[in-house]
Coordinates of C-alpha atoms in Angstrom, one line a residue:
Chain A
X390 CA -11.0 -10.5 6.8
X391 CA -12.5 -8.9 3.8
X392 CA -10.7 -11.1 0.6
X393 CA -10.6 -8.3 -2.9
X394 CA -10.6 -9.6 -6.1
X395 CA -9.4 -8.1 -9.5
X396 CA -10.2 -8.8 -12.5
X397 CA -9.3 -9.4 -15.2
X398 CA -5.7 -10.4 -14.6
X399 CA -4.7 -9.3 -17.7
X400 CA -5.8 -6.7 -19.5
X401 CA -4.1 -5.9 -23.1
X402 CA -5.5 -2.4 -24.7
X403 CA -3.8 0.2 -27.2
X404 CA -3.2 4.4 -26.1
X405 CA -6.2 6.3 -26.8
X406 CA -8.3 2.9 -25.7
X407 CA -10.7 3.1 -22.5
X408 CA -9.6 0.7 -19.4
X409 CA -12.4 -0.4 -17.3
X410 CA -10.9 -2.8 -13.7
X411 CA -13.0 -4.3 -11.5
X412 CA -12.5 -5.2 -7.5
X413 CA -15.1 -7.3 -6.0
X414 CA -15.1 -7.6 -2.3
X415 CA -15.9 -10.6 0.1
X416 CA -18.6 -8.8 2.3
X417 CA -19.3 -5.2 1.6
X418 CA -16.7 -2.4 2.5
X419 CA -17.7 0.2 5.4
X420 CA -18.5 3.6 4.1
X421 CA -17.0 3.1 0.6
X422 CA -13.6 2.7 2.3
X423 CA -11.6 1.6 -1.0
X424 CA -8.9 3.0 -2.7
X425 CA -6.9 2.2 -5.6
X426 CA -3.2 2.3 -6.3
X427 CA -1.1 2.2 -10.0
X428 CA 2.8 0.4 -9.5
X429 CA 5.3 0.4 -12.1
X430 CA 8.1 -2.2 -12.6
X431 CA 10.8 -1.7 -9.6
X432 CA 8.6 1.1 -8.4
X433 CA 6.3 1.6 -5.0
X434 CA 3.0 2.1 -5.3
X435 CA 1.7 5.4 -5.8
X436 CA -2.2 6.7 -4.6
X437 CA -4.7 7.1 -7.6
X438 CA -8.3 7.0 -5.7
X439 CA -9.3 7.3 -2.3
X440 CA -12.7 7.3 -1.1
X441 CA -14.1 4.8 -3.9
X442 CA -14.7 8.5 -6.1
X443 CA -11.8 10.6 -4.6
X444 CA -8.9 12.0 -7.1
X445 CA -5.2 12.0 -4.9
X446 CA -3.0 15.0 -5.7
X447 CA -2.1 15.7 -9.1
X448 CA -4.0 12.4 -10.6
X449 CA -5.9 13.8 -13.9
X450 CA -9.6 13.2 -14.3
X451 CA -9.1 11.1 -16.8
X452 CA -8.9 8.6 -14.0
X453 CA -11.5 8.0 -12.1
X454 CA -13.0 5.1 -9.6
X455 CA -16.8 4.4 -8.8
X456 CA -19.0 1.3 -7.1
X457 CA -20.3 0.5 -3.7
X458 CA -21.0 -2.1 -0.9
X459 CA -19.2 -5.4 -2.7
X460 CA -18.3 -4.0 -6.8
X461 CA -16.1 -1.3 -7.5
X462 CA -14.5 0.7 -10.5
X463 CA -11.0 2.0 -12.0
X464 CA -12.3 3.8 -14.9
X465 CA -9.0 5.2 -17.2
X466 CA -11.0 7.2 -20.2
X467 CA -8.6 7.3 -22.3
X468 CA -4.9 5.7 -21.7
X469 CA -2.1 7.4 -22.1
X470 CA 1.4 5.4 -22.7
X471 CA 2.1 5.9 -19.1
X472 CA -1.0 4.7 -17.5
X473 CA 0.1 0.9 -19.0
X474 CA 1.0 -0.9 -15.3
X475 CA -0.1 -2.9 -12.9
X476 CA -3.4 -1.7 -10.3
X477 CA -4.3 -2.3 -6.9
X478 CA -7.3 -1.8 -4.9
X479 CA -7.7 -1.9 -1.2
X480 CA -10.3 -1.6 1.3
X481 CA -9.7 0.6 4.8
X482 CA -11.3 1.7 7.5
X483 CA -12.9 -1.0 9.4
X484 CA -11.3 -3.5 11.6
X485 CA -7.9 -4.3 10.6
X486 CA -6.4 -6.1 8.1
X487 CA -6.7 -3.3 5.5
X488 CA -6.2 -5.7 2.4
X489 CA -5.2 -5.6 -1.2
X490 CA -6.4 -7.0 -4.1
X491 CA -4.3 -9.2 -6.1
X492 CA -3.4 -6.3 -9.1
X493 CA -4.8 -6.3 -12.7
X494 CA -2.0 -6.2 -15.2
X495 CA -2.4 -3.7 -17.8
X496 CA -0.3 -3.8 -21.1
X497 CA 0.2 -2.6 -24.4
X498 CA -1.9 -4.6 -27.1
Chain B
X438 CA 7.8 17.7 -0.4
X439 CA 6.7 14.6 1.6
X440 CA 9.5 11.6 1.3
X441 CA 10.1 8.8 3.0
X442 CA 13.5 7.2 3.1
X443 CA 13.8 3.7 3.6
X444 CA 17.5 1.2 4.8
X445 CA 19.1 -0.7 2.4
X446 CA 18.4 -4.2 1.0
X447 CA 18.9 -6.8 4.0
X448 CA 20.2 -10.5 3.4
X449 CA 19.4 -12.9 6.5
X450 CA 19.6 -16.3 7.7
X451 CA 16.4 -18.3 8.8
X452 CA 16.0 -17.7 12.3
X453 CA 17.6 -14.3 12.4
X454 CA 15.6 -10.9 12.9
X455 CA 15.5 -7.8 10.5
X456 CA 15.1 -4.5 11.7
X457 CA 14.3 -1.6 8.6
X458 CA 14.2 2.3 9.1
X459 CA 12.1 4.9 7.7
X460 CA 13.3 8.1 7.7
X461 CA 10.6 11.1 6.8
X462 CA 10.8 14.5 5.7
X463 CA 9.1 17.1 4.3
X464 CA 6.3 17.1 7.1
X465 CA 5.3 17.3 10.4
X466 CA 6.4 13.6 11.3
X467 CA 4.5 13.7 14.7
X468 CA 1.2 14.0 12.6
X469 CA 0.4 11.4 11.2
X470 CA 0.7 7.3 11.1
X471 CA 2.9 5.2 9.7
X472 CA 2.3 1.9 8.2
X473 CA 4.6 -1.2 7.0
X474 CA 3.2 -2.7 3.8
X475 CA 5.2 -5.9 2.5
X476 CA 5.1 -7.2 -1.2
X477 CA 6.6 -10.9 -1.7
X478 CA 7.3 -11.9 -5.1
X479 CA 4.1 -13.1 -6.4
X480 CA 2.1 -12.3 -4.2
X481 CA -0.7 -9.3 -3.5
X482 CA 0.4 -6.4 -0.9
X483 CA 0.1 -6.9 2.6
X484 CA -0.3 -4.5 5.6
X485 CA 2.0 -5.8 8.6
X486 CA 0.4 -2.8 11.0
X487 CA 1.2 0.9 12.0
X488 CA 2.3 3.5 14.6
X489 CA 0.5 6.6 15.8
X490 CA 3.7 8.5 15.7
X491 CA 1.9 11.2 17.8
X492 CA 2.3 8.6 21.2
X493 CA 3.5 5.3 20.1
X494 CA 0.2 3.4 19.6
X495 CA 0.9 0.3 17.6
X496 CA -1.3 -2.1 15.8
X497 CA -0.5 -5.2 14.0
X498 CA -1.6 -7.6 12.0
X499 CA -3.2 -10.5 13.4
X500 CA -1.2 -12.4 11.0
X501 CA 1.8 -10.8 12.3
X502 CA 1.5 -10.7 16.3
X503 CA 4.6 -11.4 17.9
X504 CA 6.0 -11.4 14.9
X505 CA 6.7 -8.0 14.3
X506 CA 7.5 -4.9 16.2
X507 CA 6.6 -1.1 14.3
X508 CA 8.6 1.7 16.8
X509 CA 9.7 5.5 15.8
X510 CA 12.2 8.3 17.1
X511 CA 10.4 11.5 17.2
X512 CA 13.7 13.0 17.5
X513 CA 15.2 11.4 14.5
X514 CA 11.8 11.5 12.4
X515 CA 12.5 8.1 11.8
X516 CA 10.1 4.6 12.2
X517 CA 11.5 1.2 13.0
X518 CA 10.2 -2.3 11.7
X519 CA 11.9 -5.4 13.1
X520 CA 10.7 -8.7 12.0
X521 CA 11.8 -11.7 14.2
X522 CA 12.0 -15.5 13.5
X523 CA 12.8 -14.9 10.0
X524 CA 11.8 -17.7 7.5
X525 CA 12.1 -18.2 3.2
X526 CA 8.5 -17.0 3.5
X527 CA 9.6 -13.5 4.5
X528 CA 11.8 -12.9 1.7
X529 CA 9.8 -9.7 0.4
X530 CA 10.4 -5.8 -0.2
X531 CA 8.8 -4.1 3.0
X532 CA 7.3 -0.4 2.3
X533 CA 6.8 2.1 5.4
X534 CA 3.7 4.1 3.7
X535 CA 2.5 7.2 5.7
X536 CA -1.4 7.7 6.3
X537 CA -3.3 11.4 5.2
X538 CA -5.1 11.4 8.2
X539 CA -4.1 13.7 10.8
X540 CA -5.1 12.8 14.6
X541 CA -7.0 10.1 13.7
X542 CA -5.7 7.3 11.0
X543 CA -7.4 7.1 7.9
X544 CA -5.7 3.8 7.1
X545 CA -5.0 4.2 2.9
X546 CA -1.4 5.2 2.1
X547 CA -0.6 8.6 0.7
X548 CA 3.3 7.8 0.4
X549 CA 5.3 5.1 0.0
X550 CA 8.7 4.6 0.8
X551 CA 11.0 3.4 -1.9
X552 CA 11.0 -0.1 -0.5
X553 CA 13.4 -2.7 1.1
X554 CA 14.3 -5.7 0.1
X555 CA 14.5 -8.5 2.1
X556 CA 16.1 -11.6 1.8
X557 CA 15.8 -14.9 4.3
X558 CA 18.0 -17.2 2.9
X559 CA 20.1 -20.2 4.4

């Protein structure tokens, strides 16, 4: 089972600021299969990145993710007040499970 | 558009089963798969397994072999998740999540459901 980490945990930054979150895997992840995923309090999660590079519908390019074999990037450019929540990444495509990382928090400094 | 409708919050005893619907709309439900993602507090998001919709192929979780059962209703464009044996370390909100990919599964998660809480609780 491939084991995603996140960090940092935490991540405190003002609007305007540029949010950089990082997902490490355990053993490298087939064909760039990793995708990343924003969730708001009491909310499901909703598709941001698919592909390691690939934009989901509607997402702005503000938001982008990059990386390959084990180290991978979220890249927010410049955060809007709505962007402030928590992010997941998760690998696909391989041999089942498809796992998650454990989220990065990110808040309003 | 694409939604996916999921059953009310669920309150069991240990021991018990669950079984949580999924209704979908907005597509063509026979095309694609449907996954069950669970969230328990604290803890990182979990896939549980899916079904090709298209024929009824399920996959699961090793973790969750025998343990849970994924089924659908074409005619009802509904999918099923029943979890058996129920214990305080199922207490979660359960997500049925549909998969882009067409007639094969792609295996990330498009759209989400709005989630169902579950409670295992003596």
């Amino acid at each position: 089972e491939i084991v995603l980490t996140q960090s940092p945990g935490t991540l405190s930054l003002s609007p305007g600021e540029r949010a950089t979150l990082s997902c490490r895997a355990s053993q490298s992840v087939s064909n760039s299969y990793l995708a990343w995923y924003q969730q708001k309090p009491g909310q499901a999660p909703r598709l941001l990145i698919y592909g390691v590079s690939s934009r989901a519908t509607g997402i702005p390019d503000r938001i982008s993710g990059s990386g390959s074999g084990t180290d991978f990037t979220l890249t927010i450019s410049r955060l809007e007040p709505e962007d402030f929540a928590v992010y997941y990444c998760q690998q696909y495509g391989g041999s089942p499970p498809y796992t998650f990382g454990q989220g990065t928090k990110l808040e309003i400094k | 558009q694409v939604q996916l409708v999921q059953s009310g919050a669920e309150v069991r005893k240990p021991g018990a089963s669950v079984k949580v619907s999924c209704k979908a709309s907005g597509y063509t439900f026979t095309n694609y798969a449907i996954h069950w993602v669970r969230q328990a507090p604290g803890q990182r998001l979990e896939w549980m397994g899916w079904i090709k919709v298209a024929n009824g192929n399920t996959k699961y979780s090793q973790k969750f072999q025998g343990k849970v059962t994924i089924a659908r209703d074409t005619s009802a464009s509904t999918a099923y998740m029943e979890l058996s044996s129920l214990t305080s370390e199922d207490t979660a909100v359960y997500f049925c999540v549909k998969d882009p990919g067409g007639s094969s599964s792609w295996e990330y998660f498009d759209y989400w459901g709005q989630g169902t809480l579950v409670t295992v609780s003596s």
